[in-house]
CSV table of N, CA and C in Angstrom, one decimal:
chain,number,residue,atom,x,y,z
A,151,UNK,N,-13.1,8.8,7.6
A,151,UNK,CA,-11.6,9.0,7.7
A,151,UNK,C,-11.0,8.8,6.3
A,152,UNK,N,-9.8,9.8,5.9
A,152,UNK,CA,-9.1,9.7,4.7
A,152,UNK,C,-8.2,7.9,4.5
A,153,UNK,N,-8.1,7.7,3.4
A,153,UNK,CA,-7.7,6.5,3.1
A,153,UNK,C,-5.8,7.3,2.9
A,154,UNK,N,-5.3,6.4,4.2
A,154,UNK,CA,-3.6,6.8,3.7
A,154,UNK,C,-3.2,5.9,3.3
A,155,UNK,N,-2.7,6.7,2.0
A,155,UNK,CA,-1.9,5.6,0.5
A,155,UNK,C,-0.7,6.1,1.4
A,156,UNK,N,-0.1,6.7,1.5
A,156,UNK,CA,1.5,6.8,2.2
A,156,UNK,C,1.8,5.4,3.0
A,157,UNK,N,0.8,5.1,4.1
A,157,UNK,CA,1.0,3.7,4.8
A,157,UNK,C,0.7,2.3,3.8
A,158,UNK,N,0.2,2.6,2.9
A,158,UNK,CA,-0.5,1.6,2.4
A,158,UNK,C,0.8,0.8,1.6
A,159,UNK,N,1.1,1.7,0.7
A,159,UNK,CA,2.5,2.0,0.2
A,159,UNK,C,3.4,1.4,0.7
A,160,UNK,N,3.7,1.9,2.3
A,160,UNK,CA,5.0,1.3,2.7
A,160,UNK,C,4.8,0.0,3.3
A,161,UNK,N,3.7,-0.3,3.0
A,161,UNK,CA,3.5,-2.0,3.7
A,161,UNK,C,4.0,-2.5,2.3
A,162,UNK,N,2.8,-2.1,0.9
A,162,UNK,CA,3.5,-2.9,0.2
A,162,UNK,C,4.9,-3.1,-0.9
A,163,UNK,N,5.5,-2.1,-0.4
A,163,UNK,CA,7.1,-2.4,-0.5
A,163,UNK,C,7.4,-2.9,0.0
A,164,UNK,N,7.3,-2.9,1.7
A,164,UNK,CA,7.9,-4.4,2.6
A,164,UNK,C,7.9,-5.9,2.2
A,165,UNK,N,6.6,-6.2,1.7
A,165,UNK,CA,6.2,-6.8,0.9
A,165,UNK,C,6.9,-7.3,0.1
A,166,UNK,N,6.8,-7.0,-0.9
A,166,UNK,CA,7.3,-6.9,-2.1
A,166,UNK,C,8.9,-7.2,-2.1
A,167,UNK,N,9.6,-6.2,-1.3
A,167,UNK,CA,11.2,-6.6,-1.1
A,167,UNK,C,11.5,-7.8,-0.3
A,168,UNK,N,10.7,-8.2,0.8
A,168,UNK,CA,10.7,-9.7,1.3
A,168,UNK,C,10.4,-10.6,0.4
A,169,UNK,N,9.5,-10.2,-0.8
A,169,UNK,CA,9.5,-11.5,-1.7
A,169,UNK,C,10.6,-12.1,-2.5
A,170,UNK,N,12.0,-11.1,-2.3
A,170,UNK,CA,13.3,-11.4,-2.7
A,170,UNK,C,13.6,-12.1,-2.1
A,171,UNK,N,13.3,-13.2,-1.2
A,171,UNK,CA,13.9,-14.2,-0.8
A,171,UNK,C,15.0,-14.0,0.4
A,172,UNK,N,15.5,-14.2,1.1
A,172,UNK,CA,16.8,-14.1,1.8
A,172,UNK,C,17.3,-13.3,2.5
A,173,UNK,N,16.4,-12.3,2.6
A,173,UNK,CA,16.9,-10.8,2.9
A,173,UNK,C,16.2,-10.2,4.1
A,174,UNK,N,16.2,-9.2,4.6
A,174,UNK,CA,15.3,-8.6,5.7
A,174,UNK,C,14.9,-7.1,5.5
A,175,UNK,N,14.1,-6.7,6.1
A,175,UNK,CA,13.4,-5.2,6.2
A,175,UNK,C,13.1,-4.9,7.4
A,176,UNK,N,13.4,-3.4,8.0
A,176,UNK,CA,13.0,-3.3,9.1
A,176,UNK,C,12.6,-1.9,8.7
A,177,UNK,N,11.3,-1.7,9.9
A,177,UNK,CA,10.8,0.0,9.3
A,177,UNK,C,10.7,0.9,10.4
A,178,UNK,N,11.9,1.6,10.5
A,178,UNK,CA,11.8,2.2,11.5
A,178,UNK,C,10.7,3.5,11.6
A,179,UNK,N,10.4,3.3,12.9
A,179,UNK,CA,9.2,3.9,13.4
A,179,UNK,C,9.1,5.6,13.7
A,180,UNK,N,8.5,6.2,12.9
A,180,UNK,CA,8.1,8.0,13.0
A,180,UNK,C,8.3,7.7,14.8
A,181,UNK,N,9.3,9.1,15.1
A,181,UNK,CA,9.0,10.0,16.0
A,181,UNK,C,8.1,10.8,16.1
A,182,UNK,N,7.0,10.0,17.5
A,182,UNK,CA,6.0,11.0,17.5
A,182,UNK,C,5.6,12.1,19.2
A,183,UNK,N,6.7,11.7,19.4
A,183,UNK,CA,6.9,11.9,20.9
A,183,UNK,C,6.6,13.4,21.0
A,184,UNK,N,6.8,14.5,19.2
A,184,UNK,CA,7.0,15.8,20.1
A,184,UNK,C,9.0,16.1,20.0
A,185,UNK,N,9.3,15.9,19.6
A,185,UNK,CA,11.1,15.8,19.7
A,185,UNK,C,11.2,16.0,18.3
A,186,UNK,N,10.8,17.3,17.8
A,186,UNK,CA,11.4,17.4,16.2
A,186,UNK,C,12.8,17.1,16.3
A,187,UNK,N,13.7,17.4,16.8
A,187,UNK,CA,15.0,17.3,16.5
A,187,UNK,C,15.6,16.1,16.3
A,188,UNK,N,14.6,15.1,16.5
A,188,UNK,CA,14.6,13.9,16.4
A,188,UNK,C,14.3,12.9,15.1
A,189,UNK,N,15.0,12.8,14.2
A,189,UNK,CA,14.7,11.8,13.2
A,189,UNK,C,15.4,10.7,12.6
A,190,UNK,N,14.4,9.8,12.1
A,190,UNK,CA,15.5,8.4,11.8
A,190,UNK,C,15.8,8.7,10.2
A,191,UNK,N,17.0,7.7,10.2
A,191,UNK,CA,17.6,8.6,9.1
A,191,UNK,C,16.9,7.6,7.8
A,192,UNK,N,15.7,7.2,7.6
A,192,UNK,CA,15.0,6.1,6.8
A,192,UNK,C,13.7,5.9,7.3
A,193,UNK,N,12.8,5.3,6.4
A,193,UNK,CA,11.6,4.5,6.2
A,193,UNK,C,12.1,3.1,6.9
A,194,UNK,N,12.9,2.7,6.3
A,194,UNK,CA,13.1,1.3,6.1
A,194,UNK,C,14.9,1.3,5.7
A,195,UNK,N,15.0,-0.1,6.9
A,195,UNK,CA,16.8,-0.4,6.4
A,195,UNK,C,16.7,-2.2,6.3
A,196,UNK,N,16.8,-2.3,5.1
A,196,UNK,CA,16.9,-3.6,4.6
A,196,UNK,C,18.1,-4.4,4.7
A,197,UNK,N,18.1,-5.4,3.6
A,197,UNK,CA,19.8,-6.4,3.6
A,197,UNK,C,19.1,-7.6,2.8
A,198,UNK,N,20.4,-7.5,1.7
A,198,UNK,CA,20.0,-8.4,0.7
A,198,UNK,C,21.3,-8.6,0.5
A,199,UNK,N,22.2,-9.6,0.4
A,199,UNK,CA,23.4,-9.8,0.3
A,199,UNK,C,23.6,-9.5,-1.2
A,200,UNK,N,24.4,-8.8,-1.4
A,200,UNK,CA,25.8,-7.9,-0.4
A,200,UNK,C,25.4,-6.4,-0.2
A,201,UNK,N,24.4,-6.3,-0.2
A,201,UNK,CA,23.4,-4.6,0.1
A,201,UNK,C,23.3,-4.4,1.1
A,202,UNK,N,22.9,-3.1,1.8
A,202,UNK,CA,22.6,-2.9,3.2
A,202,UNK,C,21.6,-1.8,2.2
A,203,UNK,N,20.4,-2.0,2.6
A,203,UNK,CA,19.6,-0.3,2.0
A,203,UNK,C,18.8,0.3,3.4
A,204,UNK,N,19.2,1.6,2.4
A,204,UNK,CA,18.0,2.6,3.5
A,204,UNK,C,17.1,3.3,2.3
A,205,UNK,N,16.5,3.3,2.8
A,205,UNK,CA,14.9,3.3,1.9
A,205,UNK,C,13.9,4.5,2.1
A,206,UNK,N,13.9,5.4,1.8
A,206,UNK,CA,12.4,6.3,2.5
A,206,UNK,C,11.6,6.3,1.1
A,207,UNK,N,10.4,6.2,2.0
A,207,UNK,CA,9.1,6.0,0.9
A,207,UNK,C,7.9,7.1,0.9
A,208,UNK,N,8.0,7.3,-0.2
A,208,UNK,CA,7.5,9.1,-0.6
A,208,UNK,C,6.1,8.3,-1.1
A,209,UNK,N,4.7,9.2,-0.9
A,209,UNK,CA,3.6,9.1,-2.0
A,209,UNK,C,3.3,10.4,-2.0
A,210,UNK,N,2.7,10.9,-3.2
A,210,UNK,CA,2.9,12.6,-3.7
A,210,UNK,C,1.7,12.4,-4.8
A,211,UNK,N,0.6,13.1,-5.0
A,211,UNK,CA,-0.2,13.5,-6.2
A,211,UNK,C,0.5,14.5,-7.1
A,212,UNK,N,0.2,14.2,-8.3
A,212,UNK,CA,0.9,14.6,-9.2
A,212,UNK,C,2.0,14.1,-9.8
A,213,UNK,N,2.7,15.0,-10.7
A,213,UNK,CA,3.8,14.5,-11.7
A,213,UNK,C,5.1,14.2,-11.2
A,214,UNK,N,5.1,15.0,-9.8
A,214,UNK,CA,6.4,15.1,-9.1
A,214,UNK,C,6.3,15.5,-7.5
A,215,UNK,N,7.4,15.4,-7.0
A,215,UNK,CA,7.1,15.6,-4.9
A,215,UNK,C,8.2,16.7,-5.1
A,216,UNK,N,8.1,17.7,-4.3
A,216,UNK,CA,8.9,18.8,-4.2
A,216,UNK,C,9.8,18.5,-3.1
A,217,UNK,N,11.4,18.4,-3.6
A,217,UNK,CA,12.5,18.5,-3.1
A,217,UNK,C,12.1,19.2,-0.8
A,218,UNK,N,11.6,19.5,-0.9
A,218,UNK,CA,11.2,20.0,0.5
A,218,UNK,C,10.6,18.7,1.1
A,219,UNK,N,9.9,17.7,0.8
A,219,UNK,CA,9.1,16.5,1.4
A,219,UNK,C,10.2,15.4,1.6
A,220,UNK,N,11.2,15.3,1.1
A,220,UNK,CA,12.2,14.7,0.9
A,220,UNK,C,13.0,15.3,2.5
A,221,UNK,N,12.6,15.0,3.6
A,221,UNK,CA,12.9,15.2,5.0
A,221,UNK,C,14.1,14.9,5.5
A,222,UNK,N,14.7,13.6,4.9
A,222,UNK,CA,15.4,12.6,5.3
A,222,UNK,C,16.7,13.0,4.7
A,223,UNK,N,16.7,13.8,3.6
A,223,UNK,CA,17.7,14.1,2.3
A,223,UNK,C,19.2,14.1,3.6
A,224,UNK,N,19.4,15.1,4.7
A,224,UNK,CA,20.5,15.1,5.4
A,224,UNK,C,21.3,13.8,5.2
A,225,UNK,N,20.7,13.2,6.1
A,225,UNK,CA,20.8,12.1,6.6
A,225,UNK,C,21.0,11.1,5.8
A,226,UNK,N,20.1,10.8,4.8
A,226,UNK,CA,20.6,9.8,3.8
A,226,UNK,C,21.7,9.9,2.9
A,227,UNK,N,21.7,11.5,2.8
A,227,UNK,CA,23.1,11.6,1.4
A,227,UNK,C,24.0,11.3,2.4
A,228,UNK,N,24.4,10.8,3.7
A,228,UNK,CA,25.6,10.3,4.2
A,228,UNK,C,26.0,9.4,3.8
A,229,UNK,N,25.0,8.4,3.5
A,229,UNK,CA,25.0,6.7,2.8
A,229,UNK,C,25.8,6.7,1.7
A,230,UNK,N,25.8,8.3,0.8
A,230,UNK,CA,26.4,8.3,-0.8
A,230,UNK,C,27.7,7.5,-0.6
A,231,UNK,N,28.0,6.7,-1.3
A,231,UNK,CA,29.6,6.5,-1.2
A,231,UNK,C,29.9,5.2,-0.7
A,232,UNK,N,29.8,5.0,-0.2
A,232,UNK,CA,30.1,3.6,1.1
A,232,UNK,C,29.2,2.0,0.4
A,233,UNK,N,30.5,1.6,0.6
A,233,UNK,CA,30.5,0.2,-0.2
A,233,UNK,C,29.4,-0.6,-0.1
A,234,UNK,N,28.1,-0.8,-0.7
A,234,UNK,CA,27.9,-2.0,-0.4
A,234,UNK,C,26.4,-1.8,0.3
A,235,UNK,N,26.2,-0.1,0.5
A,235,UNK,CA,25.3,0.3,1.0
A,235,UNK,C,24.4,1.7,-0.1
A,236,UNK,N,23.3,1.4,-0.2
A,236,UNK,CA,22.4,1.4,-1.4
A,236,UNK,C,21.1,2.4,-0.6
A,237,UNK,N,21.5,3.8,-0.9
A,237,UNK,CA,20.5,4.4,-0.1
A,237,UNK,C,19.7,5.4,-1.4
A,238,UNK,N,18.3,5.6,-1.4
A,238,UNK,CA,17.5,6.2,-1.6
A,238,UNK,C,16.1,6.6,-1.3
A,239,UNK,N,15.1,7.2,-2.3
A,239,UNK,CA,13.3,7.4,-2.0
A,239,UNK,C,12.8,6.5,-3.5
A,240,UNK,N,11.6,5.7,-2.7
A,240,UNK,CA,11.0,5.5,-3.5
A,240,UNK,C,9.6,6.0,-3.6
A,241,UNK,N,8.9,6.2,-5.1
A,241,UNK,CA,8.5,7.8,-5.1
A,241,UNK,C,7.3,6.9,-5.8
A,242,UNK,N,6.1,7.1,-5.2
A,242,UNK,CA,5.0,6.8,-5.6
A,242,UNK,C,4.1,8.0,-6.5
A,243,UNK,N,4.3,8.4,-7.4
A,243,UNK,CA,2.9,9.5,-8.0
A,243,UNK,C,1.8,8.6,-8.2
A,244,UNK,N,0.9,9.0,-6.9
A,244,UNK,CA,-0.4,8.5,-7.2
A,244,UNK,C,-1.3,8.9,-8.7
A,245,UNK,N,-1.5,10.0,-8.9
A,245,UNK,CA,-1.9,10.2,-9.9
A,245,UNK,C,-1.6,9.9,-11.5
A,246,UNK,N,-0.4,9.6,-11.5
A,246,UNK,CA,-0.1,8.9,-12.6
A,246,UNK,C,0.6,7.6,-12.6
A,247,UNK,N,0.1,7.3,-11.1
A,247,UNK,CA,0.4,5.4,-11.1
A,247,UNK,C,1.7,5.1,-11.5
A,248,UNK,N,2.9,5.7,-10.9
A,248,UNK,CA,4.2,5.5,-11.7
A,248,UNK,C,5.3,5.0,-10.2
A,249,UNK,N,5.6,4.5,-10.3
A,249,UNK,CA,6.5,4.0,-8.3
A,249,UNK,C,8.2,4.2,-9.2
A,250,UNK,N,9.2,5.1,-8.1
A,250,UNK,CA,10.1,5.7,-9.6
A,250,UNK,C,11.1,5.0,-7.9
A,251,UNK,N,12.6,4.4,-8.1
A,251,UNK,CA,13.1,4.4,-7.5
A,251,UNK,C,14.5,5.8,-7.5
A,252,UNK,N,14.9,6.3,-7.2
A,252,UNK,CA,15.8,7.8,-7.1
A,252,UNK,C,16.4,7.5,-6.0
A,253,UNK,N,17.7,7.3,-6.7
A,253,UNK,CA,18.8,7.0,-5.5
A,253,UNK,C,19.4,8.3,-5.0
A,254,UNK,N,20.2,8.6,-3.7
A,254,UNK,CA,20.4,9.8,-3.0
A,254,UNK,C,21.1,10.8,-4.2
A,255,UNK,N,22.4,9.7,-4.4
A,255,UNK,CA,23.5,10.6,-5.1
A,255,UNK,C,22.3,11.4,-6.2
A,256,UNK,N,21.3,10.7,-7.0
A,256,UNK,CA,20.3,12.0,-7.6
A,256,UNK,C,19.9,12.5,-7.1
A,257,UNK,N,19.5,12.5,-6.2
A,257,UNK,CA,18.5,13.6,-5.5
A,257,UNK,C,19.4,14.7,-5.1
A,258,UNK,N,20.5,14.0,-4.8
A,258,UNK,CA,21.8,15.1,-4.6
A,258,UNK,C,22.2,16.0,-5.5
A,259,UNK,N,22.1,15.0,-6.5
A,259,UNK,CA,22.5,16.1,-7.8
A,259,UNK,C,21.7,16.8,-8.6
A,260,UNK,N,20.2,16.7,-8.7
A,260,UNK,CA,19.1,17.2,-8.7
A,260,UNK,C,18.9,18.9,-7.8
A,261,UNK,N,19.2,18.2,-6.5
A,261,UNK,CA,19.2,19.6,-5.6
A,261,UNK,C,20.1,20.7,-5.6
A,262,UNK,N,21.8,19.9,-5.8
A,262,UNK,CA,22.6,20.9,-6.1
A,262,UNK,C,22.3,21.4,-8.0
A,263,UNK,N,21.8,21.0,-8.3
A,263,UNK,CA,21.8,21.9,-9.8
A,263,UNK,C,20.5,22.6,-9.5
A,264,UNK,N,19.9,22.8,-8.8
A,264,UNK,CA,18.9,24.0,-8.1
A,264,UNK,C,17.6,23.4,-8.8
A,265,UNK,N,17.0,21.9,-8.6
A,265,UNK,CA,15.7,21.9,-8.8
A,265,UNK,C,15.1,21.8,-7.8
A,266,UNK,N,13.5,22.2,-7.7
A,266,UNK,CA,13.0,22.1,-6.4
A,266,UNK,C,12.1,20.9,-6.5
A,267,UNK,N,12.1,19.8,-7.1
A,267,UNK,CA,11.0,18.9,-7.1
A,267,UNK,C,11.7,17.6,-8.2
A,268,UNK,N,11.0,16.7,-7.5
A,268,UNK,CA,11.8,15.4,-8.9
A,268,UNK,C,10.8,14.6,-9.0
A,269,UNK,N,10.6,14.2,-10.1
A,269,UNK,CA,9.4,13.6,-10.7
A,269,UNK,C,9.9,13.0,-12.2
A,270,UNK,N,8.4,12.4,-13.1
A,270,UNK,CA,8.9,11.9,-14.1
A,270,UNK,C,9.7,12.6,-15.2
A,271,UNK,N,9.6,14.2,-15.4
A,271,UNK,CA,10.0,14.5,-16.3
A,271,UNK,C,11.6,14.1,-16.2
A,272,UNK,N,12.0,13.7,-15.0
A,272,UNK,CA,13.3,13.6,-14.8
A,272,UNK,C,14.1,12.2,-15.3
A,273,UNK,N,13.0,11.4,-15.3
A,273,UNK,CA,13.2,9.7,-15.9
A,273,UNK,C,14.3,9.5,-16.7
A,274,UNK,N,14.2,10.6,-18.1
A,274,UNK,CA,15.0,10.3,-18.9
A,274,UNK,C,16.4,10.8,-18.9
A,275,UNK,N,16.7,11.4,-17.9
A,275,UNK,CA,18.0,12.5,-18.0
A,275,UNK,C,18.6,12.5,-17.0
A,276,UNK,N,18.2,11.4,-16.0
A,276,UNK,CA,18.8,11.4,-14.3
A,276,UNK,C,18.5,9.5,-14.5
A,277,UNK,N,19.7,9.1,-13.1
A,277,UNK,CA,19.4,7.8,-12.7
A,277,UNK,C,18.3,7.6,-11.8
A,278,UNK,N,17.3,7.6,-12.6
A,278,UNK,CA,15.8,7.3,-11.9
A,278,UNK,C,15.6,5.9,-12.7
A,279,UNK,N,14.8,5.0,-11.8
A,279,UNK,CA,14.0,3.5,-12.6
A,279,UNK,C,13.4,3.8,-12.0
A,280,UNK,N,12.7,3.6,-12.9
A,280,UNK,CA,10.6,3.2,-13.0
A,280,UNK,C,10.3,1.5,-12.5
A,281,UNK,N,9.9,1.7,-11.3
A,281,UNK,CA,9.6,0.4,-10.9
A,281,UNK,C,7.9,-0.4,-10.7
């Protein structure tokens, strides 16, 4: 059986954001029922005072994940804007071992300036952190 780094990943960001102390994670659970029409609007909706995050967590080979795997994009660019609530993908390239956090409003603005993929070349010229 293949080794899934996608799950592996999103355990240890759970992880990792609970070791902030104070805060909570919850990961909401793939629809598997068969109900495409059906999806949650996140990976994961945390709270860290004064944050509320929604979180989806990307693993991708290669330099970059193509704007199409980014499932959630509807749904999460609703989060753009609203006080206090901190939504994005956190973007694992396995192959170059690089974990990038990319908040919606870029991804937003990435997609409307017609790119089809976001990755590191983007690091320096968009609000991406390398985490």
């Amino acid at each position: 059986m293949a080794k899934n780094y996608g799950k592996e990943f999103e355990q240890k960001f759970k992880e990792d954001f609970l070791k902030l102390g104070d805060c909570t994670m919850d990961r909401l659970y793939d629809v598997t029922t068969g109900y495409k029409s059906i999806k949650q609007v996140s990976d994961f909706i945390g709270y860290k005072y004064p944050n509320e995050f929604y979180i989806e967590c990307k693993s991708h080979r290669g330099a970059s994940i193509p704007m199409a795997n980014i499932t959630q994009y509807d749904k999460l660019k609703e989060k753009i804007g609203i006080r206090g609530v901190r939504a994005g993908v956190i973007l694992w390239l396995i192959d170059k071992d690089k974990v990038l956090y990319v908040p919606m409003s870029t991804v937003k603005q990435l997609k409307e300036s017609g790119e089809k993929s976001i990755g590191i070349r983007h690091l320096e010229d968009y609000n991406i952190k390398e985490i």
